[in-house]
């Protein structure tokens, strides 16, 4: 008879939780403001049922997994990426569903920080079910970073994305719009857009590129992300794509409250007349807090150099995503962070790489800031 090995058990827990995390990610763009959640039911290390939270208002991951497992759920171990809910919301408590199904053990990656939904682990233990927490916790926290951030912060979770050349530039010296990255990278950017509440650019990018800031080439999100323009002097043209489509897709513009003149006031009124929601902010911090009050919990910023430098300089970036294209743009090119003050190379804070992934000939790197961002 083989004696159970604790190391084998731990490896099984990690393996099955990674599967649950992969399932959770399938809900990308469909569950907000709910988190992404996956669940795997297993007996003796073999999967008997699995599921994920597919759509806001629909059954939670645990319910999908229990339905798939049927009677095989009795005596099984449930691997859940977030603590099963213990409250009646849009659906009944998942903790109660697990208890009723007769699962013997529940492994949880991360506890729910929302006091309304939390308490599932305690309810499961009170029912005599063994509960283990913290398995693959770091990955679970990263997967739902905007969700966890929203519980403790009054500003959105900010992801800054930049496409840069090998020499760190976002545009060539002639300033003419051109793709640096390939089709694979651009498709990934659209996928990333779909998982955020809003997509933002600075006015320089809005004027140079006339972007639509919509999700294309991938499955549409449940709610189209809002579009945000950081535009201190309210220069966004009424004939721009963003202004012309403001009544079709929510469009917000953040102007500077510290300066005022009749011409700018007229432009703000005109933008409001075509459906652009304008806020006059005292500074970036004020702007982000207004966005959060407006329902934006996660903000995907796509540059350019001015807004990128401002956000990084104010320690307001939670994740930095760099797509490096295998090209050199040379002298006169616009550096990604050209408006940051100079730093001492020996003392410069080091951003922490979290993940690297190739997309065609390009390389994507995800960085965490060198220090915690203020909430």
GROMACS .gro file of N, CA, C and O in nm, residues 189-252:
model
  256
  189UNK      N    1  -0.341   4.351  -2.732
  189UNK     CA    2  -0.382   4.480  -2.675
  189UNK      C    3  -0.535   4.490  -2.674
  189UNK      O    4  -0.594   4.537  -2.576
  190UNK      N    5  -0.600   4.445  -2.779
  190UNK     CA    6  -0.746   4.448  -2.781
  190UNK      C    7  -0.804   4.355  -2.676
  190UNK      O    8  -0.906   4.388  -2.612
  191UNK      N    9  -0.739   4.241  -2.654
  191UNK     CA   10  -0.785   4.152  -2.548
  191UNK      C   11  -0.771   4.220  -2.412
  191UNK      O   12  -0.860   4.211  -2.326
  192UNK      N   13  -0.659   4.288  -2.390
  192UNK     CA   14  -0.638   4.359  -2.264
  192UNK      C   15  -0.742   4.470  -2.247
  192UNK      O   16  -0.795   4.490  -2.137
  193UNK      N   17  -0.771   4.542  -2.353
  193UNK     CA   18  -0.874   4.646  -2.346
  193UNK      C   19  -1.006   4.589  -2.295
  193UNK      O   20  -1.076   4.651  -2.215
  194UNK      N   21  -1.042   4.470  -2.344
  194UNK     CA   22  -1.172   4.411  -2.312
  194UNK      C   23  -1.188   4.383  -2.163
  194UNK      O   24  -1.302   4.373  -2.115
  195UNK      N   25  -1.079   4.372  -2.090
  195UNK     CA   26  -1.087   4.342  -1.947
  195UNK      C   27  -1.082   4.464  -1.857
  195UNK      O   28  -1.070   4.450  -1.736
  196UNK      N   29  -1.092   4.584  -1.915
  196UNK     CA   30  -1.084   4.706  -1.835
  196UNK      C   31  -1.213   4.788  -1.849
  196UNK      O   32  -1.283   4.780  -1.950
  197UNK      N   33  -1.240   4.870  -1.748
  197UNK     CA   34  -1.358   4.954  -1.750
  197UNK      C   35  -1.343   5.072  -1.845
  197UNK      O   36  -1.444   5.125  -1.895
  198UNK      N   37  -1.220   5.117  -1.866
  198UNK     CA   38  -1.198   5.234  -1.952
  198UNK      C   39  -1.060   5.228  -2.015
  198UNK      O   40  -0.966   5.171  -1.958
  199UNK      N   41  -1.049   5.290  -2.134
  199UNK     CA   42  -0.923   5.300  -2.207
  199UNK      C   43  -0.890   5.449  -2.219
  199UNK      O   44  -0.978   5.529  -2.255
  200UNK      N   45  -0.766   5.485  -2.189
  200UNK     CA   46  -0.731   5.627  -2.185
  200UNK      C   47  -0.610   5.659  -2.271
  200UNK      O   48  -0.520   5.576  -2.289
  201UNK      N   49  -0.610   5.781  -2.324
  201UNK     CA   50  -0.494   5.837  -2.393
  201UNK      C   51  -0.479   5.983  -2.354
  201UNK      O   52  -0.573   6.045  -2.302
  202UNK      N   53  -0.361   6.037  -2.380
  202UNK     CA   54  -0.341   6.180  -2.366
  202UNK      C   55  -0.387   6.251  -2.492
  202UNK      O   56  -0.406   6.189  -2.597
  203UNK      N   57  -0.403   6.382  -2.483
  203UNK     CA   58  -0.453   6.458  -2.598
  203UNK      C   59  -0.356   6.452  -2.715
  203UNK      O   60  -0.399   6.455  -2.832
  204UNK      N   61  -0.225   6.440  -2.689
  204UNK     CA   62  -0.130   6.429  -2.799
  204UNK      C   63  -0.158   6.310  -2.887
  204UNK      O   64  -0.159   6.320  -3.010
  205UNK      N   65  -0.184   6.196  -2.824
  205UNK     CA   66  -0.218   6.075  -2.899
  205UNK      C   67  -0.353   6.090  -2.969
  205UNK      O   68  -0.370   6.047  -3.084
  206UNK      N   69  -0.450   6.152  -2.900
  206UNK     CA   70  -0.582   6.170  -2.961
  206UNK      C   71  -0.573   6.257  -3.087
  206UNK      O   72  -0.640   6.229  -3.187
  207UNK      N   73  -0.489   6.360  -3.083
  207UNK     CA   74  -0.475   6.447  -3.199
  207UNK      C   75  -0.396   6.382  -3.311
  207UNK      O   76  -0.429   6.395  -3.429
  208UNK      N   77  -0.291   6.308  -3.275
  208UNK     CA   78  -0.203   6.249  -3.376
  208UNK      C   79  -0.266   6.129  -3.445
  208UNK      O   80  -0.251   6.110  -3.567
  209UNK      N   81  -0.339   6.047  -3.370
  209UNK     CA   82  -0.386   5.918  -3.423
  209UNK      C   83  -0.536   5.914  -3.451
  209UNK      O   84  -0.583   5.822  -3.520
  210UNK      N   85  -0.614   6.007  -3.394
  210UNK     CA   86  -0.760   6.003  -3.404
  210UNK      C   87  -0.813   5.861  -3.377
  210UNK      O   88  -0.882   5.800  -3.460
  211UNK      N   89  -0.783   5.806  -3.257
  211UNK     CA   90  -0.821   5.667  -3.229
  211UNK      C   91  -0.969   5.653  -3.198
  211UNK      O   92  -1.037   5.750  -3.162
  212UNK      N   93  -1.018   5.530  -3.210
  212UNK     CA   94  -1.155   5.501  -3.168
  212UNK      C   95  -1.158   5.442  -3.027
  212UNK      O   96  -1.260   5.449  -2.958
  213UNK      N   97  -1.046   5.381  -2.983
  213UNK     CA   98  -1.034   5.321  -2.849
  213UNK      C   99  -1.146   5.222  -2.821
  213UNK      O  100  -1.205   5.222  -2.712
  214UNK      N  101  -1.174   5.138  -2.918
  214UNK     CA  102  -1.275   5.033  -2.902
  214UNK      C  103  -1.207   4.897  -2.902
  214UNK      O  104  -1.090   4.884  -2.935
  215UNK      N  105  -1.283   4.795  -2.866
  215UNK     CA  106  -1.233   4.657  -2.867
  215UNK      C  107  -1.270   4.593  -2.999
  215UNK      O  108  -1.387   4.587  -3.036
  216UNK      N  109  -1.168   4.546  -3.070
  216UNK     CA  110  -1.189   4.480  -3.198
  216UNK      C  111  -1.102   4.354  -3.204
  216UNK      O  112  -1.018   4.332  -3.119
  217UNK      N  113  -1.126   4.270  -3.299
  217UNK     CA  114  -1.043   4.151  -3.327
  217UNK      C  115  -1.053   4.040  -3.222
  217UNK      O  116  -0.997   3.933  -3.242
  218UNK      N  117  -1.122   4.065  -3.111
  218UNK     CA  118  -1.142   3.963  -3.008
  218UNK      C  119  -1.289   3.965  -2.967
  218UNK      O  120  -1.365   4.051  -3.010
  219UNK      N  121  -1.327   3.870  -2.882
  219UNK     CA  122  -1.466   3.865  -2.836
  219UNK      C  123  -1.501   3.995  -2.764
  219UNK      O  124  -1.424   4.045  -2.682
  220UNK      N  125  -1.618   4.046  -2.792
  220UNK     CA  126  -1.660   4.173  -2.733
  220UNK      C  127  -1.683   4.157  -2.583
  220UNK      O  128  -1.736   4.055  -2.536
  221UNK      N  129  -1.643   4.255  -2.504
  221UNK     CA  130  -1.671   4.250  -2.361
  221UNK      C  131  -1.820   4.271  -2.334
  221UNK      O  132  -1.895   4.316  -2.422
  222UNK      N  133  -1.863   4.238  -2.214
  222UNK     CA  134  -2.005   4.253  -2.179
  222UNK      C  135  -2.048   4.399  -2.192
  222UNK      O  136  -2.158   4.428  -2.242
  223UNK      N  137  -1.963   4.490  -2.145
  223UNK     CA  138  -1.989   4.634  -2.156
  223UNK      C  139  -1.869   4.698  -2.225
  223UNK      O  140  -1.755   4.678  -2.181
  224UNK      N  141  -1.889   4.772  -2.334
  224UNK     CA  142  -1.775   4.836  -2.400
  224UNK      C  143  -1.702   4.929  -2.303
  224UNK      O  144  -1.767   5.005  -2.230
  225UNK      N  145  -1.569   4.924  -2.298
  225UNK     CA  146  -1.497   5.016  -2.209
  225UNK      C  147  -1.525   5.161  -2.247
  225UNK      O  148  -1.540   5.196  -2.364
  226UNK      N  149  -1.535   5.245  -2.145
  226UNK     CA  150  -1.544   5.388  -2.169
  226UNK      C  151  -1.413   5.437  -2.229
  226UNK      O  152  -1.309   5.371  -2.216
  227UNK      N  153  -1.415   5.552  -2.297
  227UNK     CA  154  -1.293   5.614  -2.350
  227UNK      C  155  -1.264   5.739  -2.269
  227UNK      O  156  -1.356   5.817  -2.237
  228UNK      N  157  -1.136   5.758  -2.236
  228UNK     CA  158  -1.095   5.872  -2.154
  228UNK      C  159  -0.984   5.947  -2.226
  228UNK      O  160  -0.890   5.885  -2.277
  229UNK      N  161  -0.995   6.079  -2.229
  229UNK     CA  162  -0.889   6.163  -2.286
  229UNK      C  163  -0.841   6.260  -2.179
  229UNK      O  164  -0.922   6.335  -2.122
  230UNK      N  165  -0.713   6.256  -2.148
  230UNK     CA  166  -0.653   6.356  -2.059
  230UNK      C  167  -0.616   6.476  -2.146
  230UNK      O  168  -0.525   6.471  -2.228
  231UNK      N  169  -0.692   6.584  -2.129
  231UNK     CA  170  -0.687   6.696  -2.223
  231UNK      C  171  -0.700   6.827  -2.145
  231UNK      O  172  -0.809   6.881  -2.129
  232UNK      N  173  -0.591   6.879  -2.096
  232UNK     CA  174  -0.593   6.993  -2.004
  232UNK      C  175  -0.667   7.113  -2.060
  232UNK      O  176  -0.742   7.180  -1.991
  233UNK      N  177  -0.650   7.141  -2.188
  233UNK     CA  178  -0.711   7.261  -2.249
  233UNK      C  179  -0.835   7.230  -2.332
  233UNK      O  180  -0.882   7.316  -2.406
  234UNK      N  181  -0.886   7.108  -2.319
  234UNK     CA  182  -1.009   7.069  -2.391
  234UNK      C  183  -0.994   7.094  -2.541
  234UNK      O  184  -1.081   7.154  -2.605
  235UNK      N  185  -0.888   7.041  -2.599
  235UNK     CA  186  -0.858   7.063  -2.740
  235UNK      C  187  -0.914   6.953  -2.830
  235UNK      O  188  -0.895   6.957  -2.952
  236UNK      N  189  -0.978   6.853  -2.775
  236UNK     CA  190  -1.029   6.742  -2.858
  236UNK      C  191  -1.123   6.797  -2.964
  236UNK      O  192  -1.225   6.860  -2.932
  237UNK      N  193  -1.095   6.776  -3.092
  237UNK     CA  194  -1.180   6.832  -3.198
  237UNK      C  195  -1.320   6.770  -3.198
  237UNK      O  196  -1.336   6.649  -3.174
  238UNK      N  197  -1.418   6.849  -3.225
  238UNK     CA  198  -1.555   6.798  -3.235
  238UNK      C  199  -1.569   6.698  -3.349
  238UNK      O  200  -1.657   6.611  -3.345
  239UNK      N  201  -1.483   6.708  -3.450
  239UNK     CA  202  -1.488   6.615  -3.562
  239UNK      C  203  -1.407   6.489  -3.540
  239UNK      O  204  -1.402   6.403  -3.629
  240UNK      N  205  -1.342   6.475  -3.424
  240UNK     CA  206  -1.263   6.355  -3.396
  240UNK      C  207  -1.355   6.234  -3.380
  240UNK      O  208  -1.474   6.247  -3.347
  241UNK      N  209  -1.298   6.116  -3.400
  241UNK     CA  210  -1.376   5.993  -3.385
  241UNK      C  211  -1.433   5.982  -3.244
  241UNK      O  212  -1.549   5.942  -3.226
  242UNK      N  213  -1.354   6.016  -3.143
  242UNK     CA  214  -1.401   6.004  -3.005
  242UNK      C  215  -1.520   6.096  -2.979
  242UNK      O  216  -1.618   6.055  -2.915
  243UNK      N  217  -1.514   6.220  -3.026
  243UNK     CA  218  -1.624   6.312  -3.004
  243UNK      C  219  -1.747   6.273  -3.085
  243UNK      O  220  -1.861   6.278  -3.036
  244UNK      N  221  -1.727   6.233  -3.210
  244UNK     CA  222  -1.840   6.200  -3.297
  244UNK      C  223  -1.918   6.078  -3.249
  244UNK      O  224  -2.037   6.064  -3.279
  245UNK      N  225  -1.850   5.988  -3.176
  245UNK     CA  226  -1.915   5.864  -3.131
  245UNK      C  227  -1.943   5.864  -2.981
  245UNK      O  228  -1.971   5.761  -2.922
  246UNK      N  229  -1.935   5.983  -2.919
  246UNK     CA  230  -1.950   5.991  -2.773
  246UNK      C  231  -2.087   5.946  -2.726
  246UNK      O  232  -2.101   5.899  -2.612
  247UNK      N  233  -2.188   5.960  -2.808
  247UNK     CA  234  -2.321   5.914  -2.766
  247UNK      C  235  -2.339   5.764  -2.787
  247UNK      O  236  -2.434   5.705  -2.736
  248UNK      N  237  -2.251   5.703  -2.861
  248UNK     CA  238  -2.256   5.558  -2.882
  248UNK      C  239  -2.175   5.483  -2.778
  248UNK      O  240  -2.216   5.377  -2.730
  249UNK      N  241  -2.058   5.535  -2.744
  249UNK     CA  242  -1.971   5.474  -2.644
  249UNK      C  243  -1.929   5.582  -2.546
  249UNK      O  244  -1.881   5.689  -2.587
  250UNK      N  245  -1.947   5.555  -2.420
  250UNK     CA  246  -1.921   5.656  -2.317
  250UNK      C  247  -1.781   5.715  -2.333
  250UNK      O  248  -1.681   5.642  -2.343
  251UNK      N  249  -1.774   5.849  -2.336
  251UNK     CA  250  -1.648   5.918  -2.358
  251UNK      C  251  -1.632   6.026  -2.252
  251UNK      O  252  -1.723   6.109  -2.233
  252UNK      N  253  -1.519   6.022  -2.182
  252UNK     CA  254  -1.493   6.117  -2.075
  252UNK      C  255  -1.367   6.197  -2.108
  252UNK      O  256  -1.270   6.142  -2.162
   0.00000   0.00000   0.00000
